[in-house]
Amino acid sequence: MSRFTQREERLQAGDREFVVRSIDPINKSVELLDPSTGDVNKMTLAAMRRQLSDGQLRRVTVCPLSGTVRELEQSAKARQTYLFNQTRVQRIEHFMRDGDTKAEAIRRMCAEPLTLNDGVIVSPISIRQAYRLMDAARTSPQELLPAYVGRGNRTARYPDEVERLVRDLIEEEYAKVHSRITLRKLADFATTFAKERELIAEHRRVSRAYVRDILVTHYHGDISHRRLDPRVARAAKHVAQQRIHVDAALQRVEQDTLVLPLIIKTADGNVHQPHLMVCMCCGTAMPLGWLLSLTPVTEEDTFQCLDISLRSKAERFEQLGIDCDIDPFGLFANLYLDNGPENKGKRITQIATVGISITRVAGHSGHRKPFIERLFKSLKLALESLSGFTRFDEKDGTRVAEAEKEALMTFEQAEQWLVRWLYEVWPHTPLDRFVTADYDIEKAPGITPAARWKHYEQHSILPSPPDRTQWVRLRYVTSVRSMSPKTGVPIEGFRFRGDNLRHLIAQYGPDSKVTVYYNPSDYRFAYVADKKTGELLQLVNAEVRASTPAFSFSEAKKRRAHVRASNPPMPESVAAFNSDLAKASVSDASHKRGIRQRQHAIRESAKLDKALQKSRTNPLPADADTDRLPTLMDDCFITEDAIPAFEVEAKPTQPNAGNAR
């Protein structure tokens, strides 16, 4: 699926389907054919994009477009290889402009060695590799950057304990401001401690090159980088090598969160440093969405801000009283985020399935997201005079005590001021990067965000927002659970039932495995897809009511544990009763053995009496003794009392023999 509406594409409006017959980019119109009736409907592209944003129209696609997720944290060798690949592609393109075919240009490039400015000759590449570089440069230029981070030696030179030792020494001794420990001393100390702990042999030592490699690999290429504050050094040591050029609207979008130096008044007290999340189109510098939060932002807040950015904001502008004649929205191509906890979840990665390529940059790296950082700086400079701001001499948090004494703003008032500046002042601010970017004044899109957005909206076709149903499913976590007609669907210790449970049981059957969709930030609801239509049917947590707040699953479990912990301990009478009950219910093992032995002796005595009684009732015949030989006991009469009593031992049996049978 392309981000742009194509000819012969099918659009669905309720039960009806339309086919895009033609697109007129000059008049900004589109013709929709109804195959069932043959009628042709004509509408503007702006109206079609608005209906796609509101959900009145839906794009019916077969092969969805998928973006890519690329990390910018690469090694120095990977960045060097990236520059070599770019140089090779540029040389091939230069030969092709001179008249060579693609094959001739590639062979010519592979035959001529690549020489650097310092005279070093780079080893040539094969013709097949050159073809792959050209294909990557045409389809996905990010593939020119090799992923060396995921590779490595098959066997390590030193054990992992040595690496941890060196990293600990770097953190504790070397990576300090004005540290007395040099890199050579660091290697000597690592060798001494490694031998004391018997991590390496006595004749070996930890080399300085190995220590430097760990320092460069895990921290920075500049060995003095860690002697600065890491949050400052990452940007302070950055080399502004190339300028970022964005040539179209919605091509590159940056989203970041600003900790506002502001105090807001609430019913429960004053809240310091609220969080403002903003999503901005870098090609036009136009803000696409915002989110103001009194608490640190979460993954759900990131989705909420992206949802506002992708869809129309006309109704929201009316609610806040914003005077803005521009409604910026649409599906963007590349999204740049930092690696904060609100952007690292599995659901955020799934955004690539709607066609958005995600690039994560390291935290505190303003040079990786320069456009949104410039917006935040201008916002603080413009609004720092409002009551509650803690800025003084352009430094945040230097007048907290004075700000608390002022007439503080409420949450609604603060949001209105922020959004008014974002869409009433900033769009009409001339930006220097737009002044120096276009030297052809007649074709320049403009030097303000509003002018550039209007230019791209009038002279190009902006992509439509993603399908609403597909976007909603991205915000849910999926899990396979058993659906019981009596207890419902269990999710993280909660049971979900509801009016749709009977319908789902009839479709899937009792105690069947189903895929459950749920939002980790709202423990009240879970969803199961209808087996026929695919529509997500809602199930309700059995523990919630209409007035229950929308807690997250983790918060709900914490509150449940808090309630259990607050329960007073049981009185001593309960413990005494349980102890007496256990003693009365479980008999003593030795007592059981004594009973078994006595019972066995009684049974053996009964067997003997039974045998004697049987001999009396059925004596031997008179002539039974005629054939036997005479003995010494013939003249003796043995009475019953004269029969000795013998102790009979029971045959030992294997334990649990009855269970084995």
PDB file of N, CA and C in Angstrom, residues 186-234:
ATOM      1  N   LEU A 186      45.127   3.055  33.581  1.00  0.00           N
ATOM      2  CA  LEU A 186      43.900   2.269  33.633  1.00  0.00           C
ATOM      3  C   LEU A 186      44.152   0.838  33.178  1.00  0.00           C
ATOM      4  N   ALA A 187      44.965   0.652  32.124  1.00  0.00           N
ATOM      5  CA  ALA A 187      45.310  -0.694  31.658  1.00  0.00           C
ATOM      6  C   ALA A 187      46.168  -1.426  32.694  1.00  0.00           C
ATOM      7  N   ASP A 188      47.097  -0.699  33.358  1.00  0.00           N
ATOM      8  CA  ASP A 188      47.928  -1.337  34.389  1.00  0.00           C
ATOM      9  C   ASP A 188      47.085  -1.795  35.574  1.00  0.00           C
ATOM     10  N   PHE A 189      46.159  -0.955  36.017  1.00  0.00           N
ATOM     11  CA  PHE A 189      45.297  -1.330  37.134  1.00  0.00           C
ATOM     12  C   PHE A 189      44.410  -2.516  36.768  1.00  0.00           C
ATOM     13  N   ALA A 190      43.910  -2.529  35.540  1.00  0.00           N
ATOM     14  CA  ALA A 190      43.068  -3.644  35.099  1.00  0.00           C
ATOM     15  C   ALA A 190      43.861  -4.951  35.086  1.00  0.00           C
ATOM     16  N   THR A 191      45.141  -4.896  34.666  1.00  0.00           N
ATOM     17  CA  THR A 191      45.980  -6.093  34.665  1.00  0.00           C
ATOM     18  C   THR A 191      46.225  -6.596  36.086  1.00  0.00           C
ATOM     19  N   THR A 192      46.499  -5.674  37.005  1.00  0.00           N
ATOM     20  CA  THR A 192      46.770  -6.069  38.397  1.00  0.00           C
ATOM     21  C   THR A 192      45.554  -6.728  39.037  1.00  0.00           C
ATOM     22  N   PHE A 193      44.396  -6.100  38.897  1.00  0.00           N
ATOM     23  CA  PHE A 193      43.193  -6.650  39.514  1.00  0.00           C
ATOM     24  C   PHE A 193      42.760  -7.955  38.839  1.00  0.00           C
ATOM     25  N   ALA A 194      42.955  -8.073  37.534  1.00  0.00           N
ATOM     26  CA  ALA A 194      42.574  -9.303  36.829  1.00  0.00           C
ATOM     27  C   ALA A 194      43.432 -10.481  37.280  1.00  0.00           C
ATOM     28  N   LYS A 195      44.731 -10.240  37.536  1.00  0.00           N
ATOM     29  CA  LYS A 195      45.593 -11.319  38.014  1.00  0.00           C
ATOM     30  C   LYS A 195      45.257 -11.686  39.459  1.00  0.00           C
ATOM     31  N   GLU A 196      44.940 -10.709  40.292  1.00  0.00           N
ATOM     32  CA  GLU A 196      44.564 -11.017  41.667  1.00  0.00           C
ATOM     33  C   GLU A 196      43.305 -11.870  41.724  1.00  0.00           C
ATOM     34  N   ARG A 197      42.388 -11.640  40.809  1.00  0.00           N
ATOM     35  CA  ARG A 197      41.139 -12.406  40.782  1.00  0.00           C
ATOM     36  C   ARG A 197      41.247 -13.659  39.915  1.00  0.00           C
ATOM     37  N   GLU A 198      42.471 -13.916  39.370  1.00  0.00           N
ATOM     38  CA  GLU A 198      42.728 -15.100  38.542  1.00  0.00           C
ATOM     39  C   GLU A 198      41.819 -15.139  37.324  1.00  0.00           C
ATOM     40  N   LEU A 199      41.645 -13.972  36.726  1.00  0.00           N
ATOM     41  CA  LEU A 199      40.854 -13.892  35.498  1.00  0.00           C
ATOM     42  C   LEU A 199      41.713 -14.108  34.258  1.00  0.00           C
ATOM     43  N   ILE A 200      42.995 -13.797  34.337  1.00  0.00           N
ATOM     44  CA  ILE A 200      43.922 -14.008  33.222  1.00  0.00           C
ATOM     45  C   ILE A 200      45.160 -14.708  33.763  1.00  0.00           C
ATOM     46  N   ALA A 201      45.955 -15.264  32.855  1.00  0.00           N
ATOM     47  CA  ALA A 201      47.178 -15.959  33.262  1.00  0.00           C
ATOM     48  C   ALA A 201      48.210 -14.959  33.773  1.00  0.00           C
ATOM     49  N   GLU A 202      49.216 -15.478  34.499  1.00  0.00           N
ATOM     50  CA  GLU A 202      50.205 -14.601  35.120  1.00  0.00           C
ATOM     51  C   GLU A 202      51.072 -13.906  34.083  1.00  0.00           C
ATOM     52  N   HIS A 203      51.307 -14.558  32.940  1.00  0.00           N
ATOM     53  CA  HIS A 203      52.179 -13.972  31.927  1.00  0.00           C
ATOM     54  C   HIS A 203      51.441 -13.025  30.985  1.00  0.00           C
ATOM     55  N   ARG A 204      50.140 -12.928  31.104  1.00  0.00           N
ATOM     56  CA  ARG A 204      49.367 -12.062  30.211  1.00  0.00           C
ATOM     57  C   ARG A 204      49.076 -10.731  30.895  1.00  0.00           C
ATOM     58  N   ARG A 205      48.654  -9.760  30.107  1.00  0.00           N
ATOM     59  CA  ARG A 205      48.281  -8.462  30.627  1.00  0.00           C
ATOM     60  C   ARG A 205      47.154  -7.882  29.775  1.00  0.00           C
ATOM     61  N   VAL A 206      46.408  -6.983  30.362  1.00  0.00           N
ATOM     62  CA  VAL A 206      45.335  -6.288  29.655  1.00  0.00           C
ATOM     63  C   VAL A 206      45.957  -5.116  28.913  1.00  0.00           C
ATOM     64  N   SER A 207      45.888  -5.140  27.609  1.00  0.00           N
ATOM     65  CA  SER A 207      46.568  -4.130  26.800  1.00  0.00           C
ATOM     66  C   SER A 207      45.806  -2.809  26.822  1.00  0.00           C
ATOM     67  N   ARG A 208      46.553  -1.767  26.547  1.00  0.00           N
ATOM     68  CA  ARG A 208      45.928  -0.447  26.468  1.00  0.00           C
ATOM     69  C   ARG A 208      44.987  -0.361  25.275  1.00  0.00           C
ATOM     70  N   ALA A 209      45.321  -1.074  24.202  1.00  0.00           N
ATOM     71  CA  ALA A 209      44.443  -1.064  23.029  1.00  0.00           C
ATOM     72  C   ALA A 209      43.087  -1.686  23.364  1.00  0.00           C
ATOM     73  N   TYR A 210      43.108  -2.747  24.176  1.00  0.00           N
ATOM     74  CA  TYR A 210      41.839  -3.376  24.573  1.00  0.00           C
ATOM     75  C   TYR A 210      41.011  -2.426  25.442  1.00  0.00           C
ATOM     76  N   VAL A 211      41.664  -1.743  26.366  1.00  0.00           N
ATOM     77  CA  VAL A 211      40.955  -0.785  27.210  1.00  0.00           C
ATOM     78  C   VAL A 211      40.391   0.357  26.366  1.00  0.00           C
ATOM     79  N   ARG A 212      41.193   0.829  25.425  1.00  0.00           N
ATOM     80  CA  ARG A 212      40.718   1.908  24.552  1.00  0.00           C
ATOM     81  C   ARG A 212      39.554   1.437  23.692  1.00  0.00           C
ATOM     82  N   ASP A 213      39.619   0.186  23.232  1.00  0.00           N
ATOM     83  CA  ASP A 213      38.533  -0.346  22.410  1.00  0.00           C
ATOM     84  C   ASP A 213      37.232  -0.410  23.206  1.00  0.00           C
ATOM     85  N   ILE A 214      37.313  -0.824  24.461  1.00  0.00           N
ATOM     86  CA  ILE A 214      36.108  -0.843  25.300  1.00  0.00           C
ATOM     87  C   ILE A 214      35.579   0.571  25.505  1.00  0.00           C
ATOM     88  N   LEU A 215      36.502   1.502  25.730  1.00  0.00           N
ATOM     89  CA  LEU A 215      36.097   2.887  25.936  1.00  0.00           C
ATOM     90  C   LEU A 215      35.419   3.457  24.701  1.00  0.00           C
ATOM     91  N   VAL A 216      35.982   3.161  23.531  1.00  0.00           N
ATOM     92  CA  VAL A 216      35.412   3.684  22.290  1.00  0.00           C
ATOM     93  C   VAL A 216      34.106   2.973  21.948  1.00  0.00           C
ATOM     94  N   THR A 217      34.072   1.645  22.179  1.00  0.00           N
ATOM     95  CA  THR A 217      32.898   0.874  21.788  1.00  0.00           C
ATOM     96  C   THR A 217      31.694   1.193  22.658  1.00  0.00           C
ATOM     97  N   HIS A 218      31.907   1.267  23.959  1.00  0.00           N
ATOM     98  CA  HIS A 218      30.787   1.400  24.885  1.00  0.00           C
ATOM     99  C   HIS A 218      30.497   2.840  25.280  1.00  0.00           C
ATOM    100  N   TYR A 219      31.410   3.747  24.962  1.00  0.00           N
ATOM    101  CA  TYR A 219      31.185   5.120  25.393  1.00  0.00           C
ATOM    102  C   TYR A 219      31.256   6.098  24.224  1.00  0.00           C
ATOM    103  N   HIS A 220      32.457   6.352  23.695  1.00  0.00           N
ATOM    104  CA  HIS A 220      32.568   7.337  22.613  1.00  0.00           C
ATOM    105  C   HIS A 220      33.921   7.189  21.946  1.00  0.00           C
ATOM    106  N   GLY A 221      34.006   7.625  20.683  1.00  0.00           N
ATOM    107  CA  GLY A 221      35.267   7.566  19.967  1.00  0.00           C
ATOM    108  C   GLY A 221      36.306   8.509  20.524  1.00  0.00           C
ATOM    109  N   ASP A 222      35.879   9.587  21.130  1.00  0.00           N
ATOM    110  CA  ASP A 222      36.793  10.520  21.773  1.00  0.00           C
ATOM    111  C   ASP A 222      37.064  10.019  23.190  1.00  0.00           C
ATOM    112  N   ILE A 223      38.336   9.729  23.504  1.00  0.00           N
ATOM    113  CA  ILE A 223      38.639   9.119  24.795  1.00  0.00           C
ATOM    114  C   ILE A 223      38.396  10.074  25.954  1.00  0.00           C
ATOM    115  N   SER A 224      38.299  11.357  25.695  1.00  0.00           N
ATOM    116  CA  SER A 224      37.983  12.310  26.756  1.00  0.00           C
ATOM    117  C   SER A 224      36.489  12.571  26.865  1.00  0.00           C
ATOM    118  N   HIS A 225      35.719  11.839  26.108  1.00  0.00           N
ATOM    119  CA  HIS A 225      34.267  12.075  26.095  1.00  0.00           C
ATOM    120  C   HIS A 225      33.656  11.830  27.465  1.00  0.00           C
ATOM    121  N   ARG A 226      34.043  10.747  28.133  1.00  0.00           N
ATOM    122  CA  ARG A 226      33.447  10.393  29.412  1.00  0.00           C
ATOM    123  C   ARG A 226      33.951  11.263  30.553  1.00  0.00           C
ATOM    124  N   ARG A 227      34.934  12.138  30.280  1.00  0.00           N
ATOM    125  CA  ARG A 227      35.384  13.055  31.314  1.00  0.00           C
ATOM    126  C   ARG A 227      34.488  14.278  31.401  1.00  0.00           C
ATOM    127  N   LEU A 228      33.529  14.337  30.538  1.00  0.00           N
ATOM    128  CA  LEU A 228      32.493  15.358  30.607  1.00  0.00           C
ATOM    129  C   LEU A 228      31.195  14.702  31.070  1.00  0.00           C
ATOM    130  N   ASP A 229      30.239  15.512  31.391  1.00  0.00           N
ATOM    131  CA  ASP A 229      28.907  14.994  31.702  1.00  0.00           C
ATOM    132  C   ASP A 229      28.371  14.310  30.451  1.00  0.00           C
ATOM    133  N   PRO A 230      28.009  13.025  30.526  1.00  0.00           N
ATOM    134  CA  PRO A 230      27.557  12.326  29.310  1.00  0.00           C
ATOM    135  C   PRO A 230      26.407  13.018  28.605  1.00  0.00           C
ATOM    136  N   ARG A 231      25.522  13.644  29.350  1.00  0.00           N
ATOM    137  CA  ARG A 231      24.389  14.332  28.719  1.00  0.00           C
ATOM    138  C   ARG A 231      24.839  15.560  27.941  1.00  0.00           C
ATOM    139  N   VAL A 232      25.971  16.124  28.332  1.00  0.00           N
ATOM    140  CA  VAL A 232      26.495  17.298  27.640  1.00  0.00           C
ATOM    141  C   VAL A 232      27.488  16.892  26.562  1.00  0.00           C
ATOM    142  N   ALA A 233      28.278  15.852  26.853  1.00  0.00           N
ATOM    143  CA  ALA A 233      29.344  15.475  25.936  1.00  0.00           C
ATOM    144  C   ALA A 233      28.818  14.939  24.615  1.00  0.00           C
ATOM    145  N   ARG A 234      27.676  14.250  24.653  1.00  0.00           N
ATOM    146  CA  ARG A 234      27.159  13.669  23.416  1.00  0.00           C
ATOM    147  C   ARG A 234      26.877  14.742  22.374  1.00  0.00           C
TER     148      ARG A 234
END
